[in-house]
Short mmCIF file of C-alpha atoms in Angstrom, two decimals:
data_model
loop_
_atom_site.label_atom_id
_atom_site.label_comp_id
_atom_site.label_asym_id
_atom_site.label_seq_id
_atom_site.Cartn_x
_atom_site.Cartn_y
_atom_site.Cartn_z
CA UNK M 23 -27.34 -31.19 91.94
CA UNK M 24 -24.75 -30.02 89.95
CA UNK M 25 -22.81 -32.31 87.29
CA UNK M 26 -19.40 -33.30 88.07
CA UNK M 27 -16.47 -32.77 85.56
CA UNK M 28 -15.85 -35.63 83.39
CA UNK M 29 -12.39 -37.12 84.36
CA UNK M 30 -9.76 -37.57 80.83
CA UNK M 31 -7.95 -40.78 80.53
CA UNK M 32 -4.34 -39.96 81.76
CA UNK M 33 -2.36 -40.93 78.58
CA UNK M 34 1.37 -41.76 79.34
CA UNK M 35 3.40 -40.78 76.43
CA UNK M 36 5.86 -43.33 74.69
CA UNK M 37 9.45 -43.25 75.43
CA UNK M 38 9.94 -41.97 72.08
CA UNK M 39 7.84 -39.21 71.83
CA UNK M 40 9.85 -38.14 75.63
CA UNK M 41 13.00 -38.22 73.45
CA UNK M 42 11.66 -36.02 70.66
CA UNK M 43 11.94 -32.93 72.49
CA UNK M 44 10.57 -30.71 76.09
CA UNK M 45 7.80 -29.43 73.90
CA UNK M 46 4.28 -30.41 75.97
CA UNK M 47 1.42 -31.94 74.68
CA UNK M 48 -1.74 -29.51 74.30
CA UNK M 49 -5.11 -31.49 75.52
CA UNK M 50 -8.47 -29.84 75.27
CA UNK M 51 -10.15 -30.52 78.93
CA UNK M 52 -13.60 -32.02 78.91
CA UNK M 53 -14.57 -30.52 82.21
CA UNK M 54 -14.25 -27.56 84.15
CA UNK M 55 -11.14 -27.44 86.70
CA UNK M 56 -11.01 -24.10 88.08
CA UNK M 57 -7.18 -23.31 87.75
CA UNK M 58 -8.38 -20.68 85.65
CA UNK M 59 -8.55 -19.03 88.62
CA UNK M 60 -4.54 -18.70 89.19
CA UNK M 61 -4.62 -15.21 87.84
CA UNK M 62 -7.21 -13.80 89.87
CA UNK M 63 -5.29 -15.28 92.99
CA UNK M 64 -2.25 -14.07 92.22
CA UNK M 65 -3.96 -10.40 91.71
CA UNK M 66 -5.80 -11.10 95.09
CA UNK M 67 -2.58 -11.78 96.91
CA UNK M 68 -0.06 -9.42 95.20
CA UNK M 69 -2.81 -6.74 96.38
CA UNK M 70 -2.79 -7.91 99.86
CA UNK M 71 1.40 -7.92 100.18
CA UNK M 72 1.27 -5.20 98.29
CA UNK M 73 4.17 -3.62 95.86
CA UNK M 74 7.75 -1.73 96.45
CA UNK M 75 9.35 0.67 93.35
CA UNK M 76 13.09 1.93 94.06
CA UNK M 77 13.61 4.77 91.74
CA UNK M 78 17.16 6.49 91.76
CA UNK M 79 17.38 9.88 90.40
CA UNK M 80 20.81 11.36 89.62
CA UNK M 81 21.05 15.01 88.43
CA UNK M 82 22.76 18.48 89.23
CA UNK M 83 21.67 20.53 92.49
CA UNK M 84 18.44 22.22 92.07
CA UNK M 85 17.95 20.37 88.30
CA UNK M 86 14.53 19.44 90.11
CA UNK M 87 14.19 16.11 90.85
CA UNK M 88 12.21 16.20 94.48
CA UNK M 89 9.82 18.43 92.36
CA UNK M 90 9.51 15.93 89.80
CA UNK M 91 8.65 13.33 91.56
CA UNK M 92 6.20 14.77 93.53
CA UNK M 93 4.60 15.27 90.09
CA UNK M 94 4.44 12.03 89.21
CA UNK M 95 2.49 10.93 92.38
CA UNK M 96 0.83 13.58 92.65
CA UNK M 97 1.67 14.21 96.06
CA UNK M 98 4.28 16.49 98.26
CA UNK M 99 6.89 14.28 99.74
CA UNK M 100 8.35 17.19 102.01
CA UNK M 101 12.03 17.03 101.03
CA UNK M 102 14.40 19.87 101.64
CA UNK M 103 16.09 21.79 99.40
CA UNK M 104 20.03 20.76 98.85
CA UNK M 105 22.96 23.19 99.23
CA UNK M 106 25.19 23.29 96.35
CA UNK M 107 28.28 23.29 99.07
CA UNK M 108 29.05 19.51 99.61
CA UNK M 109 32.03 18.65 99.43
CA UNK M 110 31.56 15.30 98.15
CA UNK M 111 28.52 13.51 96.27
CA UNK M 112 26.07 12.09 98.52
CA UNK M 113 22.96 10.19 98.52
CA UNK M 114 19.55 11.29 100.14
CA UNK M 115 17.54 7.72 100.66
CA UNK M 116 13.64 8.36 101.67
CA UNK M 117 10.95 5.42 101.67
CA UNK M 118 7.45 6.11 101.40
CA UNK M 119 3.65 4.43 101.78
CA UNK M 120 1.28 5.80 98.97
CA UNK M 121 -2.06 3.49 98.38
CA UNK M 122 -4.19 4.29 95.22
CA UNK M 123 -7.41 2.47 94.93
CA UNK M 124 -6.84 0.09 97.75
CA UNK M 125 -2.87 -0.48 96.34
CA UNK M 126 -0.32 -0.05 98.84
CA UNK M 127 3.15 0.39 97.16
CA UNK M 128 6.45 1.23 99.06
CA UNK M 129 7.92 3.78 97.18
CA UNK M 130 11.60 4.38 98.11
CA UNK M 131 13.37 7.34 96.17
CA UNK M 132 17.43 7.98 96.02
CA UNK M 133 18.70 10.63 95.02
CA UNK M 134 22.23 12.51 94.66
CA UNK M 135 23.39 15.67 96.94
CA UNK M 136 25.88 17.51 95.64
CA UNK M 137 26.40 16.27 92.16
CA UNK M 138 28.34 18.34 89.71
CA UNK M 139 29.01 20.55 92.29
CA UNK M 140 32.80 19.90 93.13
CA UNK M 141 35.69 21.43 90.87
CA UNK M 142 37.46 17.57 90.77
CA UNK M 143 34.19 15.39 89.37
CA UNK M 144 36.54 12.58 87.81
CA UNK M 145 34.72 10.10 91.19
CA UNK M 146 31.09 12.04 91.42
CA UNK M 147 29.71 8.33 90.00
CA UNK M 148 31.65 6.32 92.55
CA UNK M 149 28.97 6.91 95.15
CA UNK M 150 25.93 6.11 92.86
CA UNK M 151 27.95 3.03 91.60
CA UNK M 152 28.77 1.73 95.27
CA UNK M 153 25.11 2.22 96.41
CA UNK M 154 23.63 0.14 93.60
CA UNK M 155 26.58 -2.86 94.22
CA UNK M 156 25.64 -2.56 98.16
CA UNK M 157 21.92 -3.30 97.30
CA UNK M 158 22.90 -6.39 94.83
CA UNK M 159 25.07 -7.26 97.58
CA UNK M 160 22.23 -7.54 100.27
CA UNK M 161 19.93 -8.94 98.42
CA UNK M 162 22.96 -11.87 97.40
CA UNK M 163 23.70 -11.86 100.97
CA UNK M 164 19.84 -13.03 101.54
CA UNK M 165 19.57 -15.34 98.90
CA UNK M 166 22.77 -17.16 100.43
CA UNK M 167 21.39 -17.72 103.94
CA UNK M 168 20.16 -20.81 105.36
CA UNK M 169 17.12 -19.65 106.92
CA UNK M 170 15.74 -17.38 104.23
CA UNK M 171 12.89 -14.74 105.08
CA UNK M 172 12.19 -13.24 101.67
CA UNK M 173 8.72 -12.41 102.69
CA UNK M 174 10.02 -9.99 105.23
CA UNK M 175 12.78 -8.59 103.27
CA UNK M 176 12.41 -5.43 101.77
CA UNK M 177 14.33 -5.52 98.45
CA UNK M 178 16.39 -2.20 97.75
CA UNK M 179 17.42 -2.83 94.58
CA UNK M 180 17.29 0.02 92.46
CA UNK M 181 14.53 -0.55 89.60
CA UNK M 182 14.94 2.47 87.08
CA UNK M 183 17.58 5.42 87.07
CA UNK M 184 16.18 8.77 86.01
CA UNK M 185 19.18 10.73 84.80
CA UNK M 186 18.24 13.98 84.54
CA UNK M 187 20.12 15.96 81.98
CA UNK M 188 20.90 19.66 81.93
CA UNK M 189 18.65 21.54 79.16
CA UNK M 190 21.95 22.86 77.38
CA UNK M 191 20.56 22.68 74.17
CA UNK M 192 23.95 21.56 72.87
CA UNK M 193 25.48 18.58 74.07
CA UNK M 194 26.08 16.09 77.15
CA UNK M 195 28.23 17.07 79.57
CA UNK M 196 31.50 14.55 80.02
CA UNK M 197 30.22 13.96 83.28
CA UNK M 198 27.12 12.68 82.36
CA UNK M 199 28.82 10.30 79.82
CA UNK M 200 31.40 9.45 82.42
CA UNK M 201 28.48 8.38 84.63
CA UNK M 202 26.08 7.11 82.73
CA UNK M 203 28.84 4.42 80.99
CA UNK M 204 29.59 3.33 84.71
CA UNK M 205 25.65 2.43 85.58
CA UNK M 206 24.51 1.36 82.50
CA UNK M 207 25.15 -2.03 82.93
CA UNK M 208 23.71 -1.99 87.29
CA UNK M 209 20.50 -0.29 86.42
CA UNK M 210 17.68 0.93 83.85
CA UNK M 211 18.66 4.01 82.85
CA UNK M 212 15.82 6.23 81.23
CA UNK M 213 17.33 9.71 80.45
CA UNK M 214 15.19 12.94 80.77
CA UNK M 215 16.12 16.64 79.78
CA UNK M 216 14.46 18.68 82.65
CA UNK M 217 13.33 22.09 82.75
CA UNK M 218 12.35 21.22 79.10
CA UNK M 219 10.45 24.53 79.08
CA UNK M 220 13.24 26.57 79.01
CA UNK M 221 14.16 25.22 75.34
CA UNK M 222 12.10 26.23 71.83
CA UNK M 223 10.53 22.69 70.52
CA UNK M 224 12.92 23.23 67.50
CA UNK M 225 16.20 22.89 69.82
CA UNK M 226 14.33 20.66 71.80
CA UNK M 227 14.37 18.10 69.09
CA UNK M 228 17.48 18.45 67.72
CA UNK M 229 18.95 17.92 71.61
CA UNK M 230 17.32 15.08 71.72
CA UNK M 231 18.95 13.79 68.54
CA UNK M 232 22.34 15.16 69.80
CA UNK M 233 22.03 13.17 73.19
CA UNK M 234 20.79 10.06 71.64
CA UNK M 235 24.10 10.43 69.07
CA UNK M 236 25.81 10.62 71.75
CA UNK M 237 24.49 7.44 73.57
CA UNK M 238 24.98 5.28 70.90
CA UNK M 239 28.67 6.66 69.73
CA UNK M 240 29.64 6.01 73.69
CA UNK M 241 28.49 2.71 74.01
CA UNK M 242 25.80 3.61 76.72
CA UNK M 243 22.94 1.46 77.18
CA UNK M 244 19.79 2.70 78.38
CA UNK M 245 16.54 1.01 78.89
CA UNK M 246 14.52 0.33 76.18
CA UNK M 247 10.75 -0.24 76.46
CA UNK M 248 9.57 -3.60 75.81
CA UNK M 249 8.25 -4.31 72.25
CA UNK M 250 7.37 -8.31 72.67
CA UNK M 251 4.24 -7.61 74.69
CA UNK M 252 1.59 -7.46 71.61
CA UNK M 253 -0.50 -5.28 73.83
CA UNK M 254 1.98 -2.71 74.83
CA UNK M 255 4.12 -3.46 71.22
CA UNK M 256 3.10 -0.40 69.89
CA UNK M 257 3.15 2.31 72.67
CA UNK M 258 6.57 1.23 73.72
CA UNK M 259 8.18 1.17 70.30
CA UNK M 260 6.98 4.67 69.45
CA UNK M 261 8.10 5.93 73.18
CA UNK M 262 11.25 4.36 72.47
CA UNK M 263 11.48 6.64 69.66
CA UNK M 264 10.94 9.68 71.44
CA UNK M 265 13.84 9.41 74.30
CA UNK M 266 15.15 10.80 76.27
CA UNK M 267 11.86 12.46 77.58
CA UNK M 268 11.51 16.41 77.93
CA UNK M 269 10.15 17.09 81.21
CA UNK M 270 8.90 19.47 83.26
CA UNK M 271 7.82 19.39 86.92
CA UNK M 272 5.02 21.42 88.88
CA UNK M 273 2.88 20.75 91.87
CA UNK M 274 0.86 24.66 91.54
CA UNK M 275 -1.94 24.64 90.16
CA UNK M 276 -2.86 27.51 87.65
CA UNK M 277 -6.34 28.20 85.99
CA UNK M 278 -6.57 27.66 82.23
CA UNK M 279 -10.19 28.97 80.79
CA UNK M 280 -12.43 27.12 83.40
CA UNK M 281 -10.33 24.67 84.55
CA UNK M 282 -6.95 24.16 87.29
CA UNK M 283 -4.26 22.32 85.97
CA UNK M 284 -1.33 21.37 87.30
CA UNK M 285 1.65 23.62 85.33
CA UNK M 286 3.68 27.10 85.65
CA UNK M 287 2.70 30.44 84.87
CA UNK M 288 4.64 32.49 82.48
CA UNK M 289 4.54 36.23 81.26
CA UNK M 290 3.85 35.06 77.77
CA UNK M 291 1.04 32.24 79.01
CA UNK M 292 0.76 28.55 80.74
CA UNK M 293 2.58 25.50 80.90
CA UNK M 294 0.23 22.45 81.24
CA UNK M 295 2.58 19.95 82.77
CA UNK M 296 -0.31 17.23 81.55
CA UNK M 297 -0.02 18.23 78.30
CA UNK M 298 1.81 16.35 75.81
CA UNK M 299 1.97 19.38 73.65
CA UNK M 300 3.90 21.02 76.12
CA UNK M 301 6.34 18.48 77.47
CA UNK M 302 6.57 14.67 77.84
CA UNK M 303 5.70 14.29 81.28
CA UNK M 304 2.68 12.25 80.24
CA UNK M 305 4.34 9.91 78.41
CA UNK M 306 7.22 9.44 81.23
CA UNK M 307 4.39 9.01 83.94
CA UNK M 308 2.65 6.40 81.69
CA UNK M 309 5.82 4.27 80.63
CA UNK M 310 7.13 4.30 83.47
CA UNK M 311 4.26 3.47 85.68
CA UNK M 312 1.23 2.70 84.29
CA UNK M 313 2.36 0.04 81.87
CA UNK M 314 6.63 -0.49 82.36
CA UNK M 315 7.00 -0.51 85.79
CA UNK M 316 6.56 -4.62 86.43
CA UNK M 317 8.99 -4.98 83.63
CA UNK M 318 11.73 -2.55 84.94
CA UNK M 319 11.88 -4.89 88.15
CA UNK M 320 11.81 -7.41 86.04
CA UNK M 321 14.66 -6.44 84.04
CA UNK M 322 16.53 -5.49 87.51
CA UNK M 323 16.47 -8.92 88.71
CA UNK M 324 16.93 -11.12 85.23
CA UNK M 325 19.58 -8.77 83.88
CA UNK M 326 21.00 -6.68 86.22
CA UNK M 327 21.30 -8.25 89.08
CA UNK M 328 22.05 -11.79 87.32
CA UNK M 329 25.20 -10.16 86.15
CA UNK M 330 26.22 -8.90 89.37
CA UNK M 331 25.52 -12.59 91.03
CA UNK M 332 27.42 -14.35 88.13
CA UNK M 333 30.32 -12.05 88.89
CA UNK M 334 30.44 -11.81 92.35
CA UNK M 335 30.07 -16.41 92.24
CA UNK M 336 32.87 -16.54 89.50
CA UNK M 337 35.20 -14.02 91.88
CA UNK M 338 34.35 -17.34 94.92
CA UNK M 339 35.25 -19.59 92.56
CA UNK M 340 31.89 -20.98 91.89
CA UNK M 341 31.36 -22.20 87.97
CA UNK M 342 28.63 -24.09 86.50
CA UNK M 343 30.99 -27.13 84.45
CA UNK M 344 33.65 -28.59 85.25
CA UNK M 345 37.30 -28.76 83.87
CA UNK M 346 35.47 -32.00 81.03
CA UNK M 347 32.15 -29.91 80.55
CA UNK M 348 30.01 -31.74 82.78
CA UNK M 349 27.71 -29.95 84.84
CA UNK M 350 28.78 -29.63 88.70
CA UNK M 351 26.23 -29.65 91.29
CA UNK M 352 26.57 -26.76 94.47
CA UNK M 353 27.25 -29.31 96.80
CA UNK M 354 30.89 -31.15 94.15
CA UNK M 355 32.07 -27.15 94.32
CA UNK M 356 31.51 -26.66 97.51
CA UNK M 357 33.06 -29.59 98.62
CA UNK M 358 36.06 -28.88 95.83
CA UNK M 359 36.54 -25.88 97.19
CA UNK M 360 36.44 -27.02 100.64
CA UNK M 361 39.10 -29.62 100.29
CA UNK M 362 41.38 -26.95 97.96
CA UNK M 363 41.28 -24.61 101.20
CA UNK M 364 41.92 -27.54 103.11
CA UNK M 365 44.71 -28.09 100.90
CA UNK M 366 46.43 -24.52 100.87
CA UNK M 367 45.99 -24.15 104.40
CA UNK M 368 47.64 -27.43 105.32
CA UNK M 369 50.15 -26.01 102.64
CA UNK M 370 50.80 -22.86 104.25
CA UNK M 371 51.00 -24.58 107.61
CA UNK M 372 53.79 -26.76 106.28
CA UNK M 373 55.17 -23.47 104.50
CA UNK M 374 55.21 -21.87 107.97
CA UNK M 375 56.71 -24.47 109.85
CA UNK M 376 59.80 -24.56 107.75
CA UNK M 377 60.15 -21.18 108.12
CA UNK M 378 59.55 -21.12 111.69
CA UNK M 379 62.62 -23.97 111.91
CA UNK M 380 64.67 -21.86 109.46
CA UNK M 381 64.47 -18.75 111.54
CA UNK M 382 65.00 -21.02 114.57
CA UNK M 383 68.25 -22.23 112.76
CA UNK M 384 69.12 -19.45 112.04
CA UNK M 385 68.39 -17.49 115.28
CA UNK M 386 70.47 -20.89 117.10
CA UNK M 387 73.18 -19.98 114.97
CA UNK M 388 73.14 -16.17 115.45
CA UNK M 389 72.85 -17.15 119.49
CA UNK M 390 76.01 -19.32 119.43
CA UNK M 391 78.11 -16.91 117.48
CA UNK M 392 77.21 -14.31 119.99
CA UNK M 393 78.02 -16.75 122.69
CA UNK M 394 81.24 -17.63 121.16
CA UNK M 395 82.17 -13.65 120.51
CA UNK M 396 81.35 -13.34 124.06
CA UNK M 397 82.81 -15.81 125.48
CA UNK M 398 86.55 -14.99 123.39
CA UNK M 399 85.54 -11.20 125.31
CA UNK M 400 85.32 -13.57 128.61
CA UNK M 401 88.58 -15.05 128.16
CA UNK M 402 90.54 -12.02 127.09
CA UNK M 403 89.07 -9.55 129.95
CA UNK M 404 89.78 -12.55 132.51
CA UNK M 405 93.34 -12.70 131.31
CA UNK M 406 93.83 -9.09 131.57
CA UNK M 407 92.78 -8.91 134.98
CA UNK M 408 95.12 -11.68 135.74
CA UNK M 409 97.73 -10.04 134.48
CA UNK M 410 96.82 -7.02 136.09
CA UNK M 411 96.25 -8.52 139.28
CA UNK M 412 99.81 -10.33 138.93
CA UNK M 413 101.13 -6.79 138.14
CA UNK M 414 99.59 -5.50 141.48
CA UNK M 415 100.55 -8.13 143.62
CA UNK M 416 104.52 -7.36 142.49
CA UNK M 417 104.56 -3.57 143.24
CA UNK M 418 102.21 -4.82 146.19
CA UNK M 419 105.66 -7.06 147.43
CA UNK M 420 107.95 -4.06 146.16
CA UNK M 421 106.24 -1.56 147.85
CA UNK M 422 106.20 -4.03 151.57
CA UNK M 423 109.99 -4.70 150.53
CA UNK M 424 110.60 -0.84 150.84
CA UNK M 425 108.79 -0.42 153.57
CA UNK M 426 110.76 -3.01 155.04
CA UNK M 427 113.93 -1.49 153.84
CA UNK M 428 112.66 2.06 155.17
CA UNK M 429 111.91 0.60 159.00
CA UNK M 430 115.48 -0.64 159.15
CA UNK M 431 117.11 2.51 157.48
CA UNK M 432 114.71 4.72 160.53
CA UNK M 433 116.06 2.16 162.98
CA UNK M 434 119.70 2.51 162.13
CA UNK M 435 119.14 6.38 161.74
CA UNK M 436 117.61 6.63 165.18
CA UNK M 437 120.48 4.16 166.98
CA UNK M 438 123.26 6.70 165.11
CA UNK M 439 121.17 9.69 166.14
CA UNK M 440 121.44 8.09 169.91
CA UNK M 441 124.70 7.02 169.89
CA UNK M 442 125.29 11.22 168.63
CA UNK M 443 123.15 12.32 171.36
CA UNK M 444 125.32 10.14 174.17
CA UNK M 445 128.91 11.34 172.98
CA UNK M 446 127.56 14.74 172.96
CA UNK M 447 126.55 14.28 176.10
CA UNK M 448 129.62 13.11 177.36
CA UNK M 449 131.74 15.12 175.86
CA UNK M 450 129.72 17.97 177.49
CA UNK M 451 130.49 16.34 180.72
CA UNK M 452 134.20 15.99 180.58
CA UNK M 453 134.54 19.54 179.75
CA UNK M 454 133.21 20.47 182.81
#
């Protein structure tokens, strides 16, 4: 049968050794537990849920970033080719399931259409720089809900930005500057020089030297490997060294003695894409996945995304202390804030009730002027057609008067006309 684990004493510390500090005791277990265990759990069920990588990668039309990243998973994600006749910057979003030894990761991969293409790029970044906000936004939007279902939720946030630079040879572009100081501080930016093949290794170096120069004169942070991690210390501090990666892309494969390798065939020999002699590919493909790629989300959410959430709670009015420096729980600013609406709006009401009575005033006012103008109008026209209608009725009686005057002057005139007629008559009479 086996032997149980030995049970320890439970020692309750003394007030004063609580007061000294947080710092926790270390006791050495006399038995076995089996929270040793935790790890291999959380392994077990990370595994099962499996893992989701946002990459965003901004560059010029045709710079090669679809090829690229079918190079570094090593597989042909089937995306078209872009036309170099947008007439604004875009963004291409495409999610994809690749499983490697029994890991499932949800690979989701941005990137820009159209960039660098216009005559007017003073906004090309304003796209990139609304799409990252919208995913902060989302995720805020999540945290904030009642009924939370982070299990479910597939988290958009953009992880690492591979800016891919144009192999000039001689300096950044203003564009790139002009973009890369408006991300810096909303994602991981890890600069790359592509088509790295089309420089000598002595230009090579001394553009990297000129971008990173450049960088630093600007004010434009990029991500910097870890260097706190004693096992990955060393690798990451001499990688950090080496940015911004030279890179070159290739899915054909191309025989090299007895062997394929993955590169592109020249007149004057072969490019092994693998090959750290020949570009850095190896060293981006490692850093950023193989040993950098937990810490880049990490990064995203502690950094990145913190500052966007402080921001975007400060802009609400939400704050940590109050106006005396004590600390103020969610529920005292909520309800703060809750009566200061209550406040302003009961404000505003009042504000808006005096002006409704002051327009009424006024519009009273404005309504008994009118009446009074109108009613003066009244008055006047009614006295004009009195006096009219008094004129009328006296040429009414002038004009029966004459009328009158006219019937007696035809009566006398036809009594004279008789009276003519009848001595006429006579007169004719006695003559005969």
């Amino acid at each position: 049968m086996a032997e149980k684990p030995m049970c320890m004493p439970i020692q309750i510390p003394h007030d004063e050794d609580m007061q000294k500090g947080d710092s926790a005791r270390c006791l050495t277990m006399l038995g076995h537990f089996g929270f040793e265990c935790l790890p291999h759990q959380l392994v077990n069920r990370s595994i099962q849920q499996g893992f989701s990588f946002n990459i965003l990668c901004v560059g010029e039309t045709g710079i090669g970033k679809s090829t690229l990243i079918d190079t570094l998973f090593n597989t042909n994600l089937k995306d078209k080719k872009s036309s170099h006749f947008y007439s604004n910057v875009g963004l291409k979003i495409q999610t994809y399931e690749l499983q490697e030894n029994n890991v499932q990761l949800k690979l989701t991969v941005v990137r820009t259409v159209g960039y660098g293409d216009q005559i007017n790029k003073e906004a090309s970044y304003q796209p990139i720089v609304d799409y990252v906000d919208a995913q902060f936004e989302a995720y805020l939007q999540e945290e904030l809900k009642i009924k939370r279902s982070f299990t479910d939720y597939h988290d958009s946030r953009i992880h690492v930005c591979l800016y891919f630079i144009s192999p000039t040879g001689h300096s950044l572009k203003s564009l790139d500057l002009l973009t890369m100081k408006n991300i810096d501080s909303k994602v991981n930016i890890v600069p790359l020089i592509a088509k790295a093949d089309t420089i000598s290794k002595y230009d090579l170096q001394k553009f990297k030297c000129k971008i990173m120069t450049e960088l630093v004169s600007n004010g434009i942070q990029i991500y910097q490997f870890p260097t706190d991690d004693e096992p990955t210390a060393q690798a990451n501090s001499s990688m950090n060294g080496q940015l911004p990666f030279a890179v070159v892309g290739s899915m054909d494969e191309v025989k090299v003695g007895k062997r394929m390798v993955r590169g592109r065939q020249y007149p004057w020999g072969v490019l092994q894409v693998e090959n750290e002699n020949h570009c850095d590919f190896i060293k981006l493909r490692d850093m950023l996945l193989c040993i950098n790629m937990e810490d880049l989300k990490e990064q995203t959410h502690i950094q990145h995304y913190e500052r966007y959430r402080c921001c975007k709670l400060k802009k609400m009015g939400f704050t940590d202390v109050g106006p005396d420096n004590k600390p103020l729980s969610f529920q005292e600013i909520y309800e703060a804030k809750r009566q200061k609406f209550y406040d302003q709006c009961q404000r505003e009401e009042e504000e808006l009730k005096q002006k409704f009575m002051q327009r009424v005033k006024e519009k009273e006012t404005t309504f008994k002027e009118s009446e009074k103008e109108l009613q003066k109008k009244f008055d006047h026209l009614k006295r004009v057609q009195q006096e009219e209608t008094m004129k009328l009725e006296e040429e009414r009686r002038q004009l029966e008067e004459e009328i009158i005057d006219f019937y007696k002057m035809k009566a006398v005139s036809e009594t004279l006309q008789t009276q003519v007629c009848t001595n006429i008559k006579k007169e004719k009479d006695r003559k005969k």
